[in-house]
Coordinates of C-alpha atoms in Angstrom, one line a residue:
M1018 CA 4.0 -122.8 31.3
R1019 CA 1.1 -120.8 30.1
C1020 CA 1.8 -117.7 28.0
V1021 CA 0.0 -114.7 29.6
F1022 CA -0.3 -111.8 27.2
Y1023 CA -1.8 -108.9 29.1
W1024 CA -4.9 -109.7 31.1
I1025 CA -5.4 -110.6 34.7
F1026 CA -8.4 -112.5 35.8
V1027 CA -10.2 -111.8 39.1
L1028 CA -13.1 -113.5 40.8
L1029 CA -16.1 -111.5 39.9
P1030 CA -19.0 -113.9 39.5
F1031 CA -21.8 -112.8 37.1
I1032 CA -24.9 -114.6 36.2
G1033 CA -27.7 -113.1 34.2
G1034 CA -30.9 -114.2 32.6
C1035 CA -33.5 -116.8 33.5
I1036 CA -32.4 -119.7 35.7
N1037 CA -33.5 -123.1 34.6
A1038 CA -33.5 -126.1 37.0
E1039 CA -31.1 -128.2 34.9
P1040 CA -28.3 -127.6 32.4
P1041 CA -28.9 -128.9 28.9
P1042 CA -27.8 -132.4 27.8
N1043 CA -24.3 -132.7 26.5
P1044 CA -24.3 -132.6 22.7
F1045 CA -20.7 -134.0 22.4
R1046 CA -18.9 -137.3 22.7
Q1047 CA -16.0 -137.6 25.1
P1048 CA -13.0 -135.3 24.1
V1049 CA -10.1 -136.8 22.2
T1050 CA -6.8 -135.0 22.9
Y1051 CA -3.8 -134.5 20.7
P1052 CA -0.4 -133.0 21.7
V1053 CA 0.6 -129.7 20.2
G1054 CA 3.3 -127.1 21.0
E1055 CA 3.5 -125.2 24.2
S1056 CA 0.9 -122.5 25.0
P1057 CA -1.5 -122.9 22.0
S1058 CA -3.3 -119.7 21.5
H1059 CA -5.3 -119.9 18.3
I1060 CA -6.7 -122.5 15.8
I1061 CA -7.9 -122.3 12.2
P1062 CA -9.4 -125.1 10.1
V1063 CA -8.0 -125.4 6.6
D1064 CA -7.7 -128.3 4.1
V1065 CA -4.1 -127.6 3.4
N1066 CA -3.2 -130.8 1.6
D1067 CA -6.4 -130.9 -0.7
D1068 CA -7.6 -134.3 0.5
K1069 CA -11.1 -133.1 1.2
A1070 CA -10.7 -133.4 5.0
L1071 CA -10.2 -130.4 7.3
D1072 CA -6.8 -129.9 8.9
L1073 CA -6.1 -127.8 12.0
I1074 CA -3.4 -125.1 12.2
V1075 CA -2.4 -124.2 15.8
A1076 CA -0.3 -121.2 16.9
N1077 CA 2.0 -122.3 19.7
S1078 CA 3.0 -119.1 21.5
Q1079 CA 5.9 -120.4 23.6
D1080 CA 7.3 -122.7 20.9
N1081 CA 7.7 -120.0 18.3
G1082 CA 5.9 -122.0 15.7
I1083 CA 2.8 -123.7 14.4
S1084 CA 1.4 -127.3 14.5
I1085 CA -0.4 -128.7 11.5
L1086 CA -2.7 -131.5 12.4
F1087 CA -3.7 -133.4 9.3
G1088 CA -7.3 -134.5 9.5
K1089 CA -9.1 -137.6 8.2
N1090 CA -12.8 -137.5 7.3
D1091 CA -13.6 -139.5 10.4
G1092 CA -12.8 -136.6 12.6
S1093 CA -9.3 -137.9 13.7
F1094 CA -6.0 -136.1 13.3
P1095 CA -3.3 -138.9 13.3
N1096 CA -0.4 -137.0 11.8
T1097 CA 1.2 -133.7 12.8
R1098 CA 3.9 -131.4 11.4
T1099 CA 5.5 -128.5 13.1
L1100 CA 7.0 -125.3 11.5
K1101 CA 8.9 -122.5 13.2
T1102 CA 7.4 -119.2 12.2
G1103 CA 8.7 -116.5 14.5
R1104 CA 8.5 -115.2 18.1
Q1105 CA 5.3 -115.9 20.0
P1106 CA 2.8 -116.6 17.2
R1107 CA -0.5 -115.3 18.6
W1108 CA -3.0 -115.5 15.7
L1109 CA -3.5 -117.2 12.4
V1110 CA -5.3 -116.3 9.2
S1111 CA -5.8 -118.1 5.9
G1112 CA -6.6 -117.3 2.3
D1113 CA -5.4 -117.9 -1.2
F1114 CA -3.0 -114.9 -1.2
N1115 CA -1.2 -115.7 -4.4
E1116 CA -4.4 -117.0 -6.2
D1117 CA -3.0 -120.4 -7.2
Q1118 CA -6.1 -122.3 -5.8
K1119 CA -4.2 -123.4 -2.7
P1120 CA -4.9 -122.0 0.8
D1121 CA -2.0 -120.0 2.3
L1122 CA -1.4 -118.9 5.9
G1123 CA -0.5 -115.8 7.7
V1124 CA 1.0 -116.1 11.2
V1125 CA 0.8 -113.0 13.5
N1126 CA 3.9 -113.1 15.7
N1127 CA 3.2 -111.1 18.9
G1128 CA 6.8 -111.2 20.1
G1129 CA 8.4 -110.6 16.7
D1130 CA 6.2 -107.6 15.7
N1131 CA 5.4 -109.0 12.3
I1132 CA 3.2 -111.2 10.3
V1133 CA 4.7 -114.1 8.3
I1134 CA 3.1 -115.1 5.0
L1135 CA 3.4 -118.9 4.3
L1136 CA 2.6 -119.9 0.7
N1137 CA 1.2 -123.4 0.2
Q1138 CA 3.4 -125.6 -1.9
G1139 CA 1.0 -128.5 -1.9
G1140 CA 0.8 -131.6 0.2
G1141 CA 0.7 -129.6 3.4
N1142 CA 4.1 -128.0 2.8
F1143 CA 4.6 -124.2 3.1
L1144 CA 7.2 -121.7 2.1
I1145 CA 7.9 -118.7 4.3
A1146 CA 7.6 -116.1 1.6
K1147 CA 7.2 -112.7 3.4
K1148 CA 7.9 -111.3 6.8
I1149 CA 6.0 -108.0 7.1
R1150 CA 6.7 -105.6 9.9
T1151 CA 3.6 -104.6 12.0
D1152 CA 3.1 -102.3 14.9
R1153 CA 4.3 -103.5 18.4
S1154 CA 2.8 -106.7 19.7
P1155 CA 0.2 -107.6 17.1
Q1156 CA -2.7 -109.4 18.6
S1157 CA -5.3 -110.4 16.0
A1158 CA -6.1 -110.2 12.3
T1159 CA -8.8 -110.7 9.8
V1160 CA -8.8 -111.3 6.0
N1161 CA -11.1 -109.8 3.4
D1162 CA -11.1 -107.7 0.3
F1163 CA -11.2 -104.2 1.7
N1164 CA -10.5 -102.2 -1.5
G1165 CA -12.7 -104.1 -4.0
D1166 CA -9.8 -105.2 -6.3
N1167 CA -10.7 -108.9 -5.8
H1168 CA -7.4 -109.6 -4.0
L1169 CA -7.4 -110.6 -0.3
D1170 CA -6.2 -108.0 2.2
I1171 CA -5.3 -108.3 5.9
A1172 CA -6.3 -106.0 8.8
I1173 CA -4.2 -106.3 12.0
V1174 CA -4.6 -104.8 15.4
S1175 CA -1.7 -104.4 17.8
R1176 CA -1.6 -104.1 21.6
F1177 CA -0.4 -100.5 21.5
D1178 CA -3.7 -99.2 20.1
R1179 CA -3.0 -99.5 16.4
L1180 CA -4.8 -100.7 13.3
L1181 CA -2.8 -101.6 10.2
I1182 CA -4.3 -102.5 6.8
L1183 CA -2.1 -104.6 4.4
L1184 CA -3.4 -104.5 0.8
G1185 CA -2.8 -107.7 -1.2
D1186 CA -1.6 -107.8 -4.8
G1187 CA -2.9 -111.3 -5.6
K1188 CA 0.7 -112.6 -6.0
G1189 CA 1.4 -113.2 -2.3
G1190 CA 2.7 -109.7 -1.7
F1191 CA 1.2 -106.9 0.5
K1192 CA 1.8 -103.2 0.8
R1193 CA 1.0 -101.0 3.8
G1194 CA -2.3 -99.2 3.6
M1195 CA -4.2 -97.3 6.2
E1196 CA -2.9 -97.0 9.7
A1197 CA -4.9 -95.6 12.6
D1198 CA -5.1 -95.2 16.4
I1199 CA -8.0 -97.1 17.8
G1200 CA -9.3 -98.1 21.3
A1201 CA -7.1 -99.0 24.2
I1202 CA -5.3 -102.4 23.8
P1203 CA -7.3 -104.0 21.0
T1204 CA -7.4 -107.8 21.4
A1205 CA -9.6 -109.0 18.5
I1206 CA -10.8 -107.9 15.1
I1207 CA -13.5 -109.2 12.8
S1208 CA -14.7 -108.0 9.4
G1209 CA -18.0 -108.0 7.6
D1210 CA -20.7 -105.8 6.0
F1211 CA -22.3 -104.7 9.2
N1212 CA -24.3 -101.8 7.8
E1213 CA -25.3 -103.8 4.6
N1214 CA -24.0 -101.2 2.1
G1215 CA -21.9 -103.6 0.2
L1216 CA -18.6 -102.5 1.8
I1217 CA -16.5 -104.4 4.3
D1218 CA -16.4 -102.9 7.8
L1219 CA -14.3 -103.8 10.9
V1220 CA -15.2 -104.4 14.5
M1221 CA -12.6 -104.5 17.3
A1222 CA -12.7 -105.5 20.9
N1223 CA -10.7 -103.1 23.1
N1224 CA -9.5 -104.7 26.3
G1225 CA -7.7 -101.9 28.0
S1226 CA -8.8 -99.2 30.4
P1227 CA -10.7 -97.0 30.0
S1228 CA -12.1 -98.5 26.8
S1229 CA -13.6 -102.0 27.5
D1230 CA -15.7 -101.6 24.4
L1231 CA -16.3 -102.6 20.8
S1232 CA -15.3 -100.1 18.2
I1233 CA -16.6 -100.0 14.6
F1234 CA -14.7 -98.7 11.6
W1235 CA -17.0 -98.3 8.6
G1236 CA -15.4 -99.3 5.2
K1237 CA -15.2 -96.8 2.4
G1238 CA -14.5 -99.5 -0.2
D1239 CA -11.0 -98.2 -1.1
G1240 CA -9.1 -99.9 1.7
S1241 CA -9.7 -97.1 4.2
F1242 CA -12.1 -96.8 7.0
I1243 CA -14.0 -94.1 9.0
E1244 CA -14.1 -94.5 12.8
G1245 CA -17.7 -95.0 13.9
E1246 CA -19.4 -95.8 17.2
H1247 CA -18.0 -97.3 20.3
F1248 CA -20.2 -99.7 22.4
R1249 CA -19.5 -100.3 26.0
T1250 CA -19.1 -104.0 26.9
G1251 CA -18.4 -105.9 30.1
M1252 CA -15.0 -105.7 31.7
N1253 CA -12.0 -106.3 29.4
P1254 CA -13.4 -107.9 26.2
L1255 CA -11.0 -110.4 24.8
G1256 CA -13.0 -111.5 21.7
V1257 CA -16.0 -110.7 19.5
I1258 CA -18.0 -112.8 17.2
T1259 CA -20.9 -112.1 14.8
A1260 CA -24.1 -113.9 14.0
D1261 CA -27.8 -113.3 13.7
F1262 CA -28.7 -114.1 17.3
N1263 CA -32.3 -112.6 17.3
Q1264 CA -33.3 -114.0 13.9
D1265 CA -34.1 -110.7 12.2
S1266 CA -31.8 -111.3 9.2
H1267 CA -29.2 -108.8 10.4
L1268 CA -25.8 -109.5 11.9
D1269 CA -25.4 -109.0 15.6
L1270 CA -22.3 -108.9 17.8
L1271 CA -21.3 -110.8 20.9
A1272 CA -18.4 -109.6 23.1
I1273 CA -16.5 -112.1 25.3
N1274 CA -15.5 -110.3 28.5
G1275 CA -12.5 -111.8 30.3
L1276 CA -13.1 -109.9 33.6
G1277 CA -16.5 -110.2 35.2
D1278 CA -17.1 -113.5 33.6
S1279 CA -19.7 -112.3 31.2
L1280 CA -20.7 -112.0 27.6
T1281 CA -22.5 -108.9 26.1
L1282 CA -24.9 -109.2 23.2
F1283 CA -25.4 -106.2 20.8
V1284 CA -28.2 -106.5 18.3
S1285 CA -28.4 -104.6 15.0
N1286 CA -30.3 -101.4 14.8
Q1287 CA -31.5 -102.5 11.3
D1288 CA -31.0 -99.0 10.0
G1289 CA -27.3 -99.2 9.0
K1290 CA -26.2 -97.1 11.9
G1291 CA -24.8 -99.7 14.2
F1292 CA -25.9 -101.7 17.2
K1293 CA -27.6 -101.4 20.6
K1294 CA -26.8 -103.3 23.7
D1295 CA -29.3 -106.0 24.4
R1296 CA -28.1 -107.9 27.5
D1297 CA -25.2 -109.2 29.6
F1298 CA -25.2 -112.8 30.8
G1299 CA -22.8 -115.2 32.4
A1300 CA -20.8 -118.2 31.3
D1301 CA -18.1 -119.4 33.7
G1302 CA -14.7 -118.2 34.9
G1303 CA -12.5 -116.2 32.5
P1304 CA -14.3 -116.6 29.1
T1305 CA -11.9 -116.0 26.2
S1306 CA -13.6 -117.2 23.0
A1307 CA -17.0 -118.5 21.8
I1308 CA -18.8 -120.0 18.8
A1309 CA -22.4 -119.7 17.8
H1310 CA -24.3 -122.6 16.2
D1311 CA -27.6 -124.4 16.4
M1312 CA -26.3 -127.4 18.3
N1313 CA -29.6 -129.0 19.3
N1314 CA -31.4 -128.4 16.0
D1315 CA -34.2 -126.3 17.4
G1316 CA -33.7 -123.4 15.0
L1317 CA -32.0 -121.2 17.6
L1318 CA -28.4 -120.3 17.9
D1319 CA -26.6 -121.8 20.9
L1320 CA -23.1 -120.9 22.3
V1321 CA -20.0 -122.8 23.2
V1322 CA -17.6 -120.7 25.3
S1323 CA -14.0 -121.5 26.4
N1324 CA -13.4 -120.5 30.1
T1325 CA -9.6 -120.2 30.8
R1326 CA -9.7 -119.7 34.5
S1327 CA -12.3 -122.3 35.4
N1328 CA -10.7 -124.9 33.1
N1329 CA -13.8 -125.8 31.2
I1330 CA -16.1 -124.9 28.3
S1331 CA -19.7 -123.9 28.6
Y1332 CA -22.6 -124.9 26.4
L1333 CA -25.6 -122.5 26.5
T1334 CA -28.8 -123.2 24.5
G1335 CA -30.5 -120.4 22.8
K1336 CA -33.9 -118.7 23.4
K1337 CA -36.1 -116.8 21.1
G1338 CA -35.1 -113.2 20.8
G1339 CA -31.4 -113.8 21.1
G1340 CA -31.2 -114.9 24.8
F1341 CA -29.7 -118.0 26.3
N1342 CA -30.8 -120.4 28.9
H1343 CA -29.1 -120.8 32.3
P1344 CA -27.5 -122.6 33.9
P1345 CA -25.1 -123.7 31.1
L1346 CA -23.6 -127.1 30.9
N1347 CA -19.9 -126.8 31.9
F1348 CA -17.4 -129.6 31.3
Y1349 CA -13.6 -130.2 31.3
T1350 CA -11.5 -130.4 28.1
G1351 CA -8.0 -129.6 29.4
K1352 CA -6.2 -127.0 31.4
A1353 CA -6.9 -123.4 30.5
P1354 CA -9.0 -123.8 27.4
F1355 CA -8.0 -120.6 25.6
Y1356 CA -9.6 -120.7 22.1
L1357 CA -12.1 -122.9 20.3
I1358 CA -13.6 -123.3 16.9
G1359 CA -16.5 -125.2 15.4
E1360 CA -16.5 -127.2 12.2
D1361 CA -17.8 -130.6 10.9
F1362 CA -14.6 -132.6 11.2
N1363 CA -16.1 -136.0 10.5
Q1364 CA -18.4 -134.9 7.7
D1365 CA -21.6 -136.2 9.4
G1366 CA -23.5 -132.9 9.2
G1367 CA -23.0 -132.0 12.9
M1368 CA -21.0 -129.2 14.4
D1369 CA -17.9 -130.5 16.1
V1370 CA -15.5 -128.4 18.3
A1371 CA -11.7 -128.1 18.7
V1372 CA -10.3 -126.5 21.8
A1373 CA -6.7 -125.3 22.4
N1374 CA -5.7 -126.0 26.0
N1375 CA -3.2 -123.3 26.8
D1376 CA -1.8 -124.8 30.0
E1377 CA -1.1 -128.3 28.8
A1378 CA 0.1 -128.1 25.2
S1379 CA -2.9 -130.0 23.8
L1380 CA -5.8 -129.8 21.5
S1381 CA -9.1 -131.4 22.3
I1382 CA -11.6 -132.6 19.7
L1383 CA -15.2 -132.9 20.7
L1384 CA -17.3 -134.7 18.0
K1385 CA -21.0 -134.1 18.1
K1386 CA -23.1 -137.1 19.2

């Protein structure tokens, strides 16, 4: 059974951009699939056991826990451990929260209204150290140093239009910082210095009506933020990523719109005042997440997009100026691919992809050819 959080997909086909005669060649080998818990919703790559090979942490929403897939440097994940963490884990973050040189985890529990801090004990073992109350139905989180004290902090957005900043003490503890009302039903949050002033900012994707936008909160450097611009996206954005899509040395934004089957590119104004909408373009049915990387080694950023409703992922090659070629290459990895990440799992210098298949309790690994 797939865990449905708050969105409903409808058939509204959208295709934009220049149409090519053929999709690009497939850059990946055949997917290798591993079982995980029911309704996997998020993945992060972390070397949790210090063996110099990336492991995968998967949030299993309907199993109330996480799966840890221990990786080998050949790109395989032969061993798995599970850990109960709370009701409906929706999102994962990682960082050295107690500064002992081992990566710790934070598990955002959508059904439990909390985030659980798991401190790394070595060897892939974790201790549940803190359970911190959040606002109702937390959806997503990002880790950064928001107040400049050299300790990692966490920003969390919750379904009921709230932002919460948790300020870390460097010992694994956190205290509540700024809280604010934001756009309607925020679904995703990222952090970075988007106006290039040396301070960390936040960008949120707001899925609910009437928002359907990206909102920016500019960092003040003390752990607090000033609400900035809102940028209209396609219908019901479920995710946002950042990269320099148009090669001007400034970070841009890409919104993944669950309704209307589109993605919206916003390019930097280069003046520290935000972004401007560049274009909308299509992927396939029900896009939910994306990664940007130069997959074909032509110096341009390409996209890989998970499409939950059409049960596939899309590969779109980049064009100069930040655009993408159509049609994409669409291929099956599992039922309802909900979230994907890119990393070099087999240490051969290529970008590989891991996909969480929400409807079949599996994780697919696609190694680059």
